[in-house]
Every structure is written in C-alpha cells, then in structure tokens.
C-alpha positions as a Python dict, from the first residue, in 0.01 Angstrom:
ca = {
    (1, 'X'): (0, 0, 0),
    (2, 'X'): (-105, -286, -250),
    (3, 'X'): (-377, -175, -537),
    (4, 'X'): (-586, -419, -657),
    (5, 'X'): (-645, -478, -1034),
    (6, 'X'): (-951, -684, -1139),
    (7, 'X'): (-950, -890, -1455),
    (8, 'X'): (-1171, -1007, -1727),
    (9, 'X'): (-1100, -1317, -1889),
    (10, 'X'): (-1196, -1431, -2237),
    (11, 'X'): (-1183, -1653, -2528),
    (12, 'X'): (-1283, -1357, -2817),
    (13, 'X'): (-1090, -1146, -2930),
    (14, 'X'): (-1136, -754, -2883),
    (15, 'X'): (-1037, -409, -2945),
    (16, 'X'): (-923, -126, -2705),
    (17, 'X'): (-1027, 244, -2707),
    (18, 'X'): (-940, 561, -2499),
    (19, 'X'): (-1096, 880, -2467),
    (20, 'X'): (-925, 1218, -2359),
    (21, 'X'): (-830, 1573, -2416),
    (22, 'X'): (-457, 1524, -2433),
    (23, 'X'): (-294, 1825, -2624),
    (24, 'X'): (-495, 2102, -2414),
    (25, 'X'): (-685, 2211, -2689),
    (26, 'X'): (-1037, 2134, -2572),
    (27, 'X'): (-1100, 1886, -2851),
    (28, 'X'): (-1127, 1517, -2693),
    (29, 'X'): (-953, 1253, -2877),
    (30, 'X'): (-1088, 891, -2945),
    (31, 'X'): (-804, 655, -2986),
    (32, 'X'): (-866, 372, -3095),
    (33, 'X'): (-708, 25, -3287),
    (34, 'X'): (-819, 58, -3643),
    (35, 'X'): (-657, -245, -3861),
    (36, 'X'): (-378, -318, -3572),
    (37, 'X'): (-219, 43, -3595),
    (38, 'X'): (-342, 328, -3366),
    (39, 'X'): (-536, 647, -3423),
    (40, 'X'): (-640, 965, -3288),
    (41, 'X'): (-985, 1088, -3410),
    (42, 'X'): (-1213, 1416, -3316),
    (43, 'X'): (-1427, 1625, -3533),
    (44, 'X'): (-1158, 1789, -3749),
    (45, 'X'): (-1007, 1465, -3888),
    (46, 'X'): (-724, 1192, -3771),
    (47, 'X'): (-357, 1166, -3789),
    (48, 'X'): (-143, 851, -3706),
    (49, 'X'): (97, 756, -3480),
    (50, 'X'): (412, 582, -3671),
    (51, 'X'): (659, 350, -3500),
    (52, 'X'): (856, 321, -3791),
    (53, 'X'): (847, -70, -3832),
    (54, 'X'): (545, -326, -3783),
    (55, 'X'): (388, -353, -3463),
    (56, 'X'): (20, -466, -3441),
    (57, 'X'): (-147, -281, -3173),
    (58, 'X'): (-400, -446, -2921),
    (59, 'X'): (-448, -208, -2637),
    (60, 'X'): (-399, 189, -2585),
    (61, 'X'): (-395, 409, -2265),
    (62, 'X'): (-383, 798, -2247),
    (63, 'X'): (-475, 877, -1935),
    (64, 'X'): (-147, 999, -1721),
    (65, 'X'): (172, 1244, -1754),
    (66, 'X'): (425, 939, -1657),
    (67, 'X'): (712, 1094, -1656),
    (68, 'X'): (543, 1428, -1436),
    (69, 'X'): (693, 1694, -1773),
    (70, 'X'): (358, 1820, -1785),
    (71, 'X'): (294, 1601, -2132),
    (72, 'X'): (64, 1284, -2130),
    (73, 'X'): (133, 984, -2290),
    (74, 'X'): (-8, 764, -2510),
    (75, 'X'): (63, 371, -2458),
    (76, 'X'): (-30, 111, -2712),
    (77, 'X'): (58, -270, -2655),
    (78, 'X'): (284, -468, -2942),
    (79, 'X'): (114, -774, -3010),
    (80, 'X'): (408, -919, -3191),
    (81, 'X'): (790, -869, -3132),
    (82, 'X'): (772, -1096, -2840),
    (83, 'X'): (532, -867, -2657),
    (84, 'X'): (581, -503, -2544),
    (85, 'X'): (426, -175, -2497),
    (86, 'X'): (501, 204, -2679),
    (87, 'X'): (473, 493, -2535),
    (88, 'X'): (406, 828, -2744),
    (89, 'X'): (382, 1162, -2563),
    (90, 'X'): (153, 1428, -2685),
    (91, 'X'): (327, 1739, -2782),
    (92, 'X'): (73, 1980, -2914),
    (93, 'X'): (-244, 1977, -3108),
    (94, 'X'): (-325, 1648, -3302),
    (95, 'X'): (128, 1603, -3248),
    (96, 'X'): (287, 1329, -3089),
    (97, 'X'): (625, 1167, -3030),
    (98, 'X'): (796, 849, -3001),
    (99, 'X'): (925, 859, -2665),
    (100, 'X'): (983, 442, -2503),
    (101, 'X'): (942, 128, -2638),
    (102, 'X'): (964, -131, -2382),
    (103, 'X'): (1164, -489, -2418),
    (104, 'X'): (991, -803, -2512),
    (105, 'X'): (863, -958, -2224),
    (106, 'X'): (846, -1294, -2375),
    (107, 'X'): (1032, -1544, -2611),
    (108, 'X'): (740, -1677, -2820),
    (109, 'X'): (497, -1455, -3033),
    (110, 'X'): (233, -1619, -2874),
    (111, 'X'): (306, -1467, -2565),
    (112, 'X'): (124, -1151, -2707),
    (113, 'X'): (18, -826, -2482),
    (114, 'X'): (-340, -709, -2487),
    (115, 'X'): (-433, -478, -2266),
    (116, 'X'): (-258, -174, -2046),
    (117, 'X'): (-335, 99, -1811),
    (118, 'X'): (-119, 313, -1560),
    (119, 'X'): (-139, 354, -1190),
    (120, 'X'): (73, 403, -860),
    (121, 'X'): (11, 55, -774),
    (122, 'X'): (273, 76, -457),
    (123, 'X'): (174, 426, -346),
    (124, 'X'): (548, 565, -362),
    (125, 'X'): (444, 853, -631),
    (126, 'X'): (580, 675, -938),
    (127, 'X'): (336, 571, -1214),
    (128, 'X'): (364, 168, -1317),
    (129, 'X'): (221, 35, -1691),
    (130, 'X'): (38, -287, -1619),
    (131, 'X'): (13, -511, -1870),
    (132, 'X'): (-193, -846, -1960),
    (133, 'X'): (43, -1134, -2096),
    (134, 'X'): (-158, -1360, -2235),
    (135, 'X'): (17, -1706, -2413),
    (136, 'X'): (-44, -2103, -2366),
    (137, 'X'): (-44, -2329, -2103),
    (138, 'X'): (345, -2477, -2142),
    (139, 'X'): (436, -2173, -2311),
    (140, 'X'): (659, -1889, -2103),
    (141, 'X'): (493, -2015, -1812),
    (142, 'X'): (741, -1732, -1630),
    (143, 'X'): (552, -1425, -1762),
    (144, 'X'): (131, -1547, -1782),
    (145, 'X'): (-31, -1272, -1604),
    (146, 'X'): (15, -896, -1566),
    (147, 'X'): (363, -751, -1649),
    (148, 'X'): (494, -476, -1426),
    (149, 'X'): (704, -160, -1580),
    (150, 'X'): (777, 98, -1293),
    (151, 'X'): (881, 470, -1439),
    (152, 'X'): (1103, 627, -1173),
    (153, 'X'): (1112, 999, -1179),
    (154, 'X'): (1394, 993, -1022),
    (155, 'X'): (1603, 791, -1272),
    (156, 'X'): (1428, 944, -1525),
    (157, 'X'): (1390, 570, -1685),
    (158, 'X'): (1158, 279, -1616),
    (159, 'X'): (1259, -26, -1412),
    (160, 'X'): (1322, -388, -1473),
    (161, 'X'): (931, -523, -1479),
    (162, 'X'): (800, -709, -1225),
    (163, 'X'): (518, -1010, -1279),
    (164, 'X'): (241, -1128, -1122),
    (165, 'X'): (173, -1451, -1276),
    (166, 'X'): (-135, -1694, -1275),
    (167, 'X'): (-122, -2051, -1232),
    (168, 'X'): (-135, -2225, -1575),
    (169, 'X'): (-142, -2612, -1433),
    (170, 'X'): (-487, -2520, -1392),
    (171, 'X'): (-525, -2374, -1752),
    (172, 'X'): (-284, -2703, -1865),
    (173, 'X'): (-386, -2725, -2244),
    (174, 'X'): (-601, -2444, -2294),
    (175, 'X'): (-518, -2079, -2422),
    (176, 'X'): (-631, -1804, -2214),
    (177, 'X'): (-660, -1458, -2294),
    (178, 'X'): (-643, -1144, -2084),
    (179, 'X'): (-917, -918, -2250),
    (180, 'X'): (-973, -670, -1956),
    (181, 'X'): (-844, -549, -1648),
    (182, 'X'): (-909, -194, -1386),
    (183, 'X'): (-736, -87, -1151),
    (184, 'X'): (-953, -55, -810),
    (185, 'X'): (-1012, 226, -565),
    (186, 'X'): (-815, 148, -258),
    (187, 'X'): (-824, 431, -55),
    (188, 'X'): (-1239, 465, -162),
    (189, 'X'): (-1237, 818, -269),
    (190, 'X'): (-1434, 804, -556),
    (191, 'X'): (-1136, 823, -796),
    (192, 'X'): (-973, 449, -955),
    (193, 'X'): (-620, 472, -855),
    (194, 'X'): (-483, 472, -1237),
    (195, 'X'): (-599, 857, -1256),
    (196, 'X'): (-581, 893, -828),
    (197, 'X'): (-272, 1118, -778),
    (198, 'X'): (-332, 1108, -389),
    (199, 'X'): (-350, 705, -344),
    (200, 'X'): (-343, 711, 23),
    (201, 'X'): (-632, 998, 125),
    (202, 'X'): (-792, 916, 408),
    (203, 'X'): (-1115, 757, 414),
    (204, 'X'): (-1387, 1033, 379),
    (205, 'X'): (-1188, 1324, 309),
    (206, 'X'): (-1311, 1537, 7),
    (207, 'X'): (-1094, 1512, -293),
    (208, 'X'): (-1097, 1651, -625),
    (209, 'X'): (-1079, 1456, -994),
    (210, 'X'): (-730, 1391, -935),
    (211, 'X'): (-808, 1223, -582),
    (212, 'X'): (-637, 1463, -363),
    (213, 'X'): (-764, 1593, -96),
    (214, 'X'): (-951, 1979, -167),
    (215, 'X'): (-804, 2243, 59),
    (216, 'X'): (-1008, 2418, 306),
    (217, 'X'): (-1014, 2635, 624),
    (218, 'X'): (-1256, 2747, 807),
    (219, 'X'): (-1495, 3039, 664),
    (220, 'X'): (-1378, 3265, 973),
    (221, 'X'): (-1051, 3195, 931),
    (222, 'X'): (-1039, 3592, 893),
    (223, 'X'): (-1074, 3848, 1123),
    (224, 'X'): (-1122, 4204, 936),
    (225, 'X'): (-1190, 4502, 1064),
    (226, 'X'): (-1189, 4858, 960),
    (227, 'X'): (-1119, 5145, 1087),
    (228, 'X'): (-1292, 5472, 920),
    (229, 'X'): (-1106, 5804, 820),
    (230, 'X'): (-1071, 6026, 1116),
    (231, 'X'): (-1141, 6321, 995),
    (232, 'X'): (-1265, 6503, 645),
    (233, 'X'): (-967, 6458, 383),
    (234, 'X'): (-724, 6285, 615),
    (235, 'X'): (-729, 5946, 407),
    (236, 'X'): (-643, 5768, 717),
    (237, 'X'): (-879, 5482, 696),
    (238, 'X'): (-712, 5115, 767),
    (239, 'X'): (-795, 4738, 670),
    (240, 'X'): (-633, 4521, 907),
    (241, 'X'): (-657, 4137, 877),
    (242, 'X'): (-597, 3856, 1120),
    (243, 'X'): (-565, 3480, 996),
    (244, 'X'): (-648, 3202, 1270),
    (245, 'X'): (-393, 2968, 1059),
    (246, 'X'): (-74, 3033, 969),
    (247, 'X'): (-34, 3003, 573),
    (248, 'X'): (142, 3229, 255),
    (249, 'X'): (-135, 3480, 244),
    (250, 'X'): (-141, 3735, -75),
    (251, 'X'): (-383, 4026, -155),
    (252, 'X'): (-427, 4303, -365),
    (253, 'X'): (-556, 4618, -212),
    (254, 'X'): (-573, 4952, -398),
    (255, 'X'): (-363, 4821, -680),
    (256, 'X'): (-83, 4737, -386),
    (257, 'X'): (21, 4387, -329),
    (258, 'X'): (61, 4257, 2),
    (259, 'X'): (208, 3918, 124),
    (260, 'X'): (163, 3785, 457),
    (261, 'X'): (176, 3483, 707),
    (262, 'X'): (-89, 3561, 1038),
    (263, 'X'): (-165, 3945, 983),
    (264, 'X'): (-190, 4246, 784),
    (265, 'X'): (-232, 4604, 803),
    (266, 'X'): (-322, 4824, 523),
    (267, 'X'): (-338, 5214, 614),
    (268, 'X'): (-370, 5529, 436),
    (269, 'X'): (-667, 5458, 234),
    (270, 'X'): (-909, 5682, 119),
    (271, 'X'): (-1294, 5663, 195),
    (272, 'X'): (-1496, 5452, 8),
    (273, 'X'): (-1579, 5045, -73),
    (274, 'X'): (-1320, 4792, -137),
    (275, 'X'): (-1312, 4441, -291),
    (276, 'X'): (-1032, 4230, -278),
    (277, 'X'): (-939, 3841, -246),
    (278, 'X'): (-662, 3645, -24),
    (279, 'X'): (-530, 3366, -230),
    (280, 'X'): (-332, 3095, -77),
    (281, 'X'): (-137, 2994, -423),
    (282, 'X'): (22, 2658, -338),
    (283, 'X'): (-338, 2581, -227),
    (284, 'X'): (-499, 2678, -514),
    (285, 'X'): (-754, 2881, -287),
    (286, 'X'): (-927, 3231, -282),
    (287, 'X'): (-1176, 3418, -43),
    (288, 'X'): (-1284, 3725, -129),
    (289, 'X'): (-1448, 4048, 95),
    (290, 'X'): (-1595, 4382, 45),
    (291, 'X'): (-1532, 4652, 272),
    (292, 'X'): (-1659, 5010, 366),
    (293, 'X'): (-1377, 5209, 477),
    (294, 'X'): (-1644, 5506, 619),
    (295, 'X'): (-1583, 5905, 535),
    (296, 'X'): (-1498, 6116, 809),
    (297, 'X'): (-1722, 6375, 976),
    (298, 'X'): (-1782, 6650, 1166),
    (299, 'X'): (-1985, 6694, 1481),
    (300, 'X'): (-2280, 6823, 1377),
    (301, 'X'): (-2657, 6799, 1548),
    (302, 'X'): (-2978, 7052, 1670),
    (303, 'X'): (-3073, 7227, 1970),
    (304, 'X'): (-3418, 7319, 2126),
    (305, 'X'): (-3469, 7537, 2460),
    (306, 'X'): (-3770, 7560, 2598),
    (307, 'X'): (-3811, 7716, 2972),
    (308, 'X'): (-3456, 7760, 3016),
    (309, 'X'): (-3315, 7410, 2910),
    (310, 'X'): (-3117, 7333, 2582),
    (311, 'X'): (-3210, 6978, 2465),
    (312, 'X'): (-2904, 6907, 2254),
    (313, 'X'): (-2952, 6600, 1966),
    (314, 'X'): (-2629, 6523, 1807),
    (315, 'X'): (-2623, 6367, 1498),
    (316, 'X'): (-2268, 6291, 1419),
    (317, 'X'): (-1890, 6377, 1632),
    (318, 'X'): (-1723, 6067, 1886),
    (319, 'X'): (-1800, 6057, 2186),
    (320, 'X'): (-1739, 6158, 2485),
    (321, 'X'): (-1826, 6506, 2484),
    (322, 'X'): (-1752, 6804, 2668),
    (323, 'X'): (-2031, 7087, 2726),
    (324, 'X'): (-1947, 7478, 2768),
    (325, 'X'): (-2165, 7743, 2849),
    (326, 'X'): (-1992, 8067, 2799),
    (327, 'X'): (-1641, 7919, 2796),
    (328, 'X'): (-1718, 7744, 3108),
    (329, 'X'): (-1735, 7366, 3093),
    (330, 'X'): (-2041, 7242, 3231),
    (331, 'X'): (-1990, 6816, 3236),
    (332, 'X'): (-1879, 6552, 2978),
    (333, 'X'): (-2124, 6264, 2849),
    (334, 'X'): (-2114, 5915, 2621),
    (335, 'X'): (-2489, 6057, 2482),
    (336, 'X'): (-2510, 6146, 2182),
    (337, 'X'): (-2881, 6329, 2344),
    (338, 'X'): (-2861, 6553, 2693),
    (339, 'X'): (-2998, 6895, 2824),
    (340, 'X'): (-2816, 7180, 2965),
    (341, 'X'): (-2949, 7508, 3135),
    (342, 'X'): (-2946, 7798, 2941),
    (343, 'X'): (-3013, 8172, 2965),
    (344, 'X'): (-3076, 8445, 2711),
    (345, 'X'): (-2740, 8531, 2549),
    (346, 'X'): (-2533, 8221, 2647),
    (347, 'X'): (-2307, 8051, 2464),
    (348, 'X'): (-2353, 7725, 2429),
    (349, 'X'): (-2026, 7474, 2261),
    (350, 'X'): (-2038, 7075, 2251),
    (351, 'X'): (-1640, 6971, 2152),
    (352, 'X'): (-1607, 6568, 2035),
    (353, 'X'): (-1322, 6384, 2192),
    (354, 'X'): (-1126, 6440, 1838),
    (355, 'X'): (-1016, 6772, 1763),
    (356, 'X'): (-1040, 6805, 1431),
    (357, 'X'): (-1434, 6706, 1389),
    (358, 'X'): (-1473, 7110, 1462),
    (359, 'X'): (-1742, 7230, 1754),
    (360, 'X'): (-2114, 7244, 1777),
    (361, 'X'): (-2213, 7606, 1866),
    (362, 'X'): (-2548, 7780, 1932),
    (363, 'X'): (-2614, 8098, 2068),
    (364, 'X'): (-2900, 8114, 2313),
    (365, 'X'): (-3167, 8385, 2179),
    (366, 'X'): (-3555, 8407, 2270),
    (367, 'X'): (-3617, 8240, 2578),
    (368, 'X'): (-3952, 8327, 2716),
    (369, 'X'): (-3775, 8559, 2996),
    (370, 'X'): (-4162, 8609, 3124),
    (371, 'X'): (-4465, 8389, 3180),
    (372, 'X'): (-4819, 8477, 3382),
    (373, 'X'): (-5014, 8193, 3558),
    (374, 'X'): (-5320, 8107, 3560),
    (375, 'X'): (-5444, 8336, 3292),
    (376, 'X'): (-5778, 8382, 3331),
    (377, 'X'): (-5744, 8444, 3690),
    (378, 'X'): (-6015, 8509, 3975),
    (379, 'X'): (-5815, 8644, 4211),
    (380, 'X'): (-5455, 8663, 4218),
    (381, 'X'): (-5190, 8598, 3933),
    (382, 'X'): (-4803, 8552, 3938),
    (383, 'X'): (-4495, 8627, 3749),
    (384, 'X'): (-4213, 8431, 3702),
    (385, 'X'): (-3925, 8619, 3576),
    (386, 'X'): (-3631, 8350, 3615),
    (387, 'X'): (-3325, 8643, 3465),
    (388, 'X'): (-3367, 8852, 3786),
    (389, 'X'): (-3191, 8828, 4127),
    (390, 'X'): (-3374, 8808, 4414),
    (391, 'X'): (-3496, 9131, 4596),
    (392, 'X'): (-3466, 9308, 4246),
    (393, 'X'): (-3749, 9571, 4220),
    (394, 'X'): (-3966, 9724, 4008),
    (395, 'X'): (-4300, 9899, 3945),
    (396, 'X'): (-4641, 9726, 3792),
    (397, 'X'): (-4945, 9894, 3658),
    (398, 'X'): (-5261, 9743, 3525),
    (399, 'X'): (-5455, 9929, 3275),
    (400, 'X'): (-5831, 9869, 3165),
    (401, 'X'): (-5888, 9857, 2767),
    (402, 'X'): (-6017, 10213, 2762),
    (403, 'X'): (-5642, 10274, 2890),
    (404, 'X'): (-5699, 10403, 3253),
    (405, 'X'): (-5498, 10317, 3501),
    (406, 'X'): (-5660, 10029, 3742),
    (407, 'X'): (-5402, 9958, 3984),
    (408, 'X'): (-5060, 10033, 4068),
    (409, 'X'): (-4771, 9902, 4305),
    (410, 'X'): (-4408, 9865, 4407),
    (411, 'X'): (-4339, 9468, 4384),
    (412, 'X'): (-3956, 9251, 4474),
    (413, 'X'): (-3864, 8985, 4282),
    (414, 'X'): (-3841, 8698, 4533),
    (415, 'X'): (-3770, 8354, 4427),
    (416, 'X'): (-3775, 8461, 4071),
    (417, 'X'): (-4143, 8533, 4106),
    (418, 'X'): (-4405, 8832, 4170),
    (419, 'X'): (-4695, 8771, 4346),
    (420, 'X'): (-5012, 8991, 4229),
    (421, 'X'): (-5346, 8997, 4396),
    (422, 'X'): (-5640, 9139, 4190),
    (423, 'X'): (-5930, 9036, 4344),
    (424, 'X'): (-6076, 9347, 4397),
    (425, 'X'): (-6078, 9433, 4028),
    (426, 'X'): (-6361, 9386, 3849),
    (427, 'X'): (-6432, 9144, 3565),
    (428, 'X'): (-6224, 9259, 3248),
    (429, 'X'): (-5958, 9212, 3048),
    (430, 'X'): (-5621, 9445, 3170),
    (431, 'X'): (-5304, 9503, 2989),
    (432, 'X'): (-5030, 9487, 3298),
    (433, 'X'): (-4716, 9699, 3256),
    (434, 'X'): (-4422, 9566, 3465),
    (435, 'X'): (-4120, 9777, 3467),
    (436, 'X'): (-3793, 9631, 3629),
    (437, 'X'): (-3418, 9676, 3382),
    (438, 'X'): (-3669, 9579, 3098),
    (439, 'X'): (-4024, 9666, 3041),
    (440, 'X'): (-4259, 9362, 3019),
    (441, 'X'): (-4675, 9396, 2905),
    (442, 'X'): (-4874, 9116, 2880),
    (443, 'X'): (-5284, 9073, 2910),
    (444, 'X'): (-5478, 8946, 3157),
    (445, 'X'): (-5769, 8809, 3181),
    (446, 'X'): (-5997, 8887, 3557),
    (447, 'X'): (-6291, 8607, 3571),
}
C-alpha cells in the first residue's frame, strides 16, 4: 500500500527539532540543531552527539526502533559531504552510538539534505528514512525530491535508496528548497504512519498509540461457576471456567498457576473468597473475578406441633428430603417447609439427600392429648381424646366446687371423642374427672 508524504516548500532557511523519551528514563529529550551539530537537552543538562569529522546538521528524527533491537534511533541529515543522513542509536540514559552513516546521494554540495522522518511507506514491516534533496534546477536533476533508504530486518542492512523526484523544467533557474514534509495517515486510524506500526488496520477498528489494533473479547467470554464445599471441613469446593474463544489462558489461583486453552477446573479449595485474573500474555490482556467458594453446612431448622401436626421449617441441608417418624419413613419433599402428623412420644428425623450434613431430630413431647368444647356450655360438652382407640372405656365424674360429686357415668371412646350431656345440672362451675389409662381433670363451665 502507497503512503503519502506531504511537503512544504520554501525559500528560508530553517531548523529541525524532535521531542521524545528515548533512553527509558522518563526524562523527554529535545533535540535540536544548535550551530549545525546536534544536541540532546532536558532538565539535567546536554551532551553531544560526535561523528568524528564535520558534518553540518539540518534535520533530526527520533521517533522509531529501525532496526526492531528494542533501541531507537536518532537520525540527523549531513548537509555537506554530498548529502546523507546519520543514524545514532540510544543506548542508555543521556548515551548514544554511532551506528550508519548513509552514502552521498548526490555529486554537488549543493545538492544538500534537509529534512527526514521514518515510516513503513510500502506496508511490508520494514521502516524507510525519507529524505528531502533539495539542489538547483540543472543541478543532479536525478536525485531533486525525496530520497528513499529501506532498512531490511532481514538483511540486517539498509537498501540501495530509491527516489521520487520532482520536475525541475518547471523550477528551470530557480533554487528550491525542501523545508518540510509528514508522512500521512493512510489507513485513518488516528496514528501518522511514521510512528503507525499496524499500517494496514482496518478502517474503524480501535487501535492503540502504536496504531495496532487493541485486543478484545467479549465481557462474557467466561463462564464461571462454583461449586461450594460439601460438607463441614471437606475443602472440596471447585472453580471451574469455560472460555467461548479459544486462546493461551493463564491464572493464578491459591498461589497455583494454571494454563489453559477452552476450560479449567480448579478443586480442592477451601471455603472462603477468591480474586484472581486470566491474562492472555501475547495479547497483553487481563480480566479479573472474585468468587465465593460457600462453607459447608449441616441440616439444621425448627419444629412446631400444634393439634397433632409437626410444622417442620428447615433452615439449611439439600434437598430432597426424607421424613421418619419412629424409624418409619413417612414421604420425601423438594420443601425446605412441610407438616407431618405427630403423636406424644414420636420420633420425628428429616435426613438431606447428602449424608454427611447429619439429621434433624425432635422428639415429640406435650401435645395437648385432651381438649373440651364449647366451654361454657348450656347443655352438653365433648371430649376429644385423639391417643385412644376406639371403643376404649373409661369412667367420668363431675364434681361441684364444694367437692361433691354431681354426676357420674361409664362413657366409650368413639371416634376419638366422648359425648357428655349436662343439661340437667345446674348453673356452676364443675371440675370433671375422666379416668381411662390416664387420668384427665379439666373445668367446666354450665351456663
């Protein structure tokens, strides 16, 4: 893909600077042309850059690593010696060295260089130094323009230069100088293609300073679940993960690394929270979770009984669960909430469907074996005793308050209930005696 450079055109002449942080040590450098010869100037002083022999400098660039060492360079133009650029790379803190100096490019002085920057003008991933020839008209006609010098990696060496040369009949007579010249934006990223390291992005794709594209994927790229400890001090809990694209996954998790491609499983772990990242390393990318990986428990919940029936409330245990009265199992239920029937002295268990969160037990103790309705009365009363068979028998007296026996009679238990007609009592309160296995007194109240 062709870049395209634009260019300034003057009669003055002018000086070059460039601004960057080459050596890595957060101090940005101003380099500049200071009496033909280059320096490097920040806050802590200047230091020089020595060819060795004369070489009035026009134009400087420090803006790319040319070769790809991980060192940047910086490339002054040679206004003399038939016209050439040097190239110094930075080495460490306020250090440089000699590292290139290109061949003339003309055969007259006059055909001096000016001004230079660097870019992947062809898009093949080698950096080119572009150069402004300036001379005049009748004067190597051949190289008036931009000079060309192509660093192949590869060959570890720049190329023969290339020109792209302006038509001086239309100049004829008159000198022309190149004062200025920037590379455009060709693939419109928002980064010039002298500093664009990814010339060819596609047209509204996100890129970064260098002008390659950032790396994404989607935020539910992971699917994470856990799965809590089964039971008190088993440290069984597990983090497993699940990646909708395929990439080099690596985590840390409980001070263990893990690698992985689509999925991971990370068992054994103890209760509690856990924070960790998956990086994607050649992507330069991180997402990072907390989990709860949840203490195991025991079944554990209340009971109420009230005429007979056990309201059971559980509060903790997995479902489903299995009832027992007495040893006897009475159904299994998903609900967490249910009621049983219960008698004085049963047994009741609730077992979870894992062993090991124990059994909820309650013994069954003060149900109201006997109740009296209505009380007051008029003229007849009844007694439900629900513990007795039918036909059971017994004897029930009624005494007045002075303690005088009022009425007495042989009564069966028939449908758990004894029928007792009083009407021909008088109006008074009675303490009723009803003897069957047990002995039962209550009050009653004749209206």
């Amino acid at each position: 893909m062709k870049r395209f450079l634009i260019i300034s055109l003057f009669l003055a002449f002018a000086f070059t600077l460039s601004a960057q942080d080459r050596d890595d040590n957060a101090d940005p450098k101003l380099y500049t042309i200071v009496n033909q010869a280059i320096e490097s100037r920040n806050l802590e002083g200047s230091f020089d850059l020595d060819l060795g022999f004369a070489a009035p400098a026009r134009g400087v660039y420090s803006g790319s690593d040319i070769d790809g060492d991980g060192n940047y360079e910086i490339i002054f133009t040679d206004y003399a010696n038939g016209g050439k650029f040097h190239m110094f790379e930075v080495t460490g803190d306020n250090t440089a060295e000699w590292v290139y100096s290109s061949p003339g490019i003309g055969s007259s002085s006059s055909t001096n260089v000016r001004c230079v920057s660097v870019a992947d003008l062809d898009g093949n991933g080698d950096m080119e130094v572009i150069l402004s020839v300036n001379g005049s008209a009748g004067t190597d006609d051949a190289v008036m323009g931009l000079a060309i010098f192509e660093y192949s990696v590869a060959a570890d060496s720049f190329l023969a230069p290339y020109f792209s040369n302006f038509d001086v009949a239309n100049v004829a007579g008159n000198r022309y100088l190149i004062e200025g010249f920037d590379v455009a934006d060709v693939d419109n990223d928002g980064v010039t293609d002298d500093v664009d390291l990814c010339p060819n992005t596609l047209e509204g794709t996100e890129v970064n300073e260098t002008g390659c594209p950032i790396f994404s994927i989607a935020a539910d790229n992971f699917t994470i679940e856990t799965i809590g400890e089964t039971c008190p001090d088993e440290n069984n809990g597990i983090i497993s993960i699940e990646a909708n694209e395929n990439f080099n996954y690596s985590t840390t998790i409980n001070g263990v690394d893990y690698e992985f491609t689509s999925s991971l499983n990370v068992e054994n772990l103890t209760p509690g929270s856990y924070d960790f990242c998956i990086s994607i390393d050649e992507k330069n990318y991180e997402q990072c979770f907390t989990l709860e990986i949840i203490e195991g428990t025991t079944i554990s919940g209340k009971t109420t009984v009230k005429n007979q029936k056990a309201t059971v409330e559980l509060a903790s245990g997995t479902a489903p669960f299995k009832v027992f009265i007495n040893g006897k199992i009475q159904f299994e239920t998903q609900a967490p909430t249910f009621d049983v029937n219960v008698n004085n002295g049963d047994y009741l268990e609730v077992k979870s469907s894992i062993d090991c969160e124990g059994v909820f037990a309650k013994q069954i103790d003060g149900i109201e074996e006997l109740t009296v309705y209505p009380n007051p009365t008029t003229n007849s009363f009844e007694i439900s005793v629900p513990n007795y068979e039918a036909n059971n028998e017994g004897v029930l007296n009624i005494y007045n308050l002075n303690g005088q026996l009022a009425f007495s009679k042989y009564v069966t238990i028939k449908n758990n209930k004894v029928n007792v007609e009083i009407a021909h009592l008088p109006k008074n309160i009675y303490l009723v005696s009803l003897e069957l296995s047990k002995s039962y007194s209550f009050k009653i109240i004749k209206n």
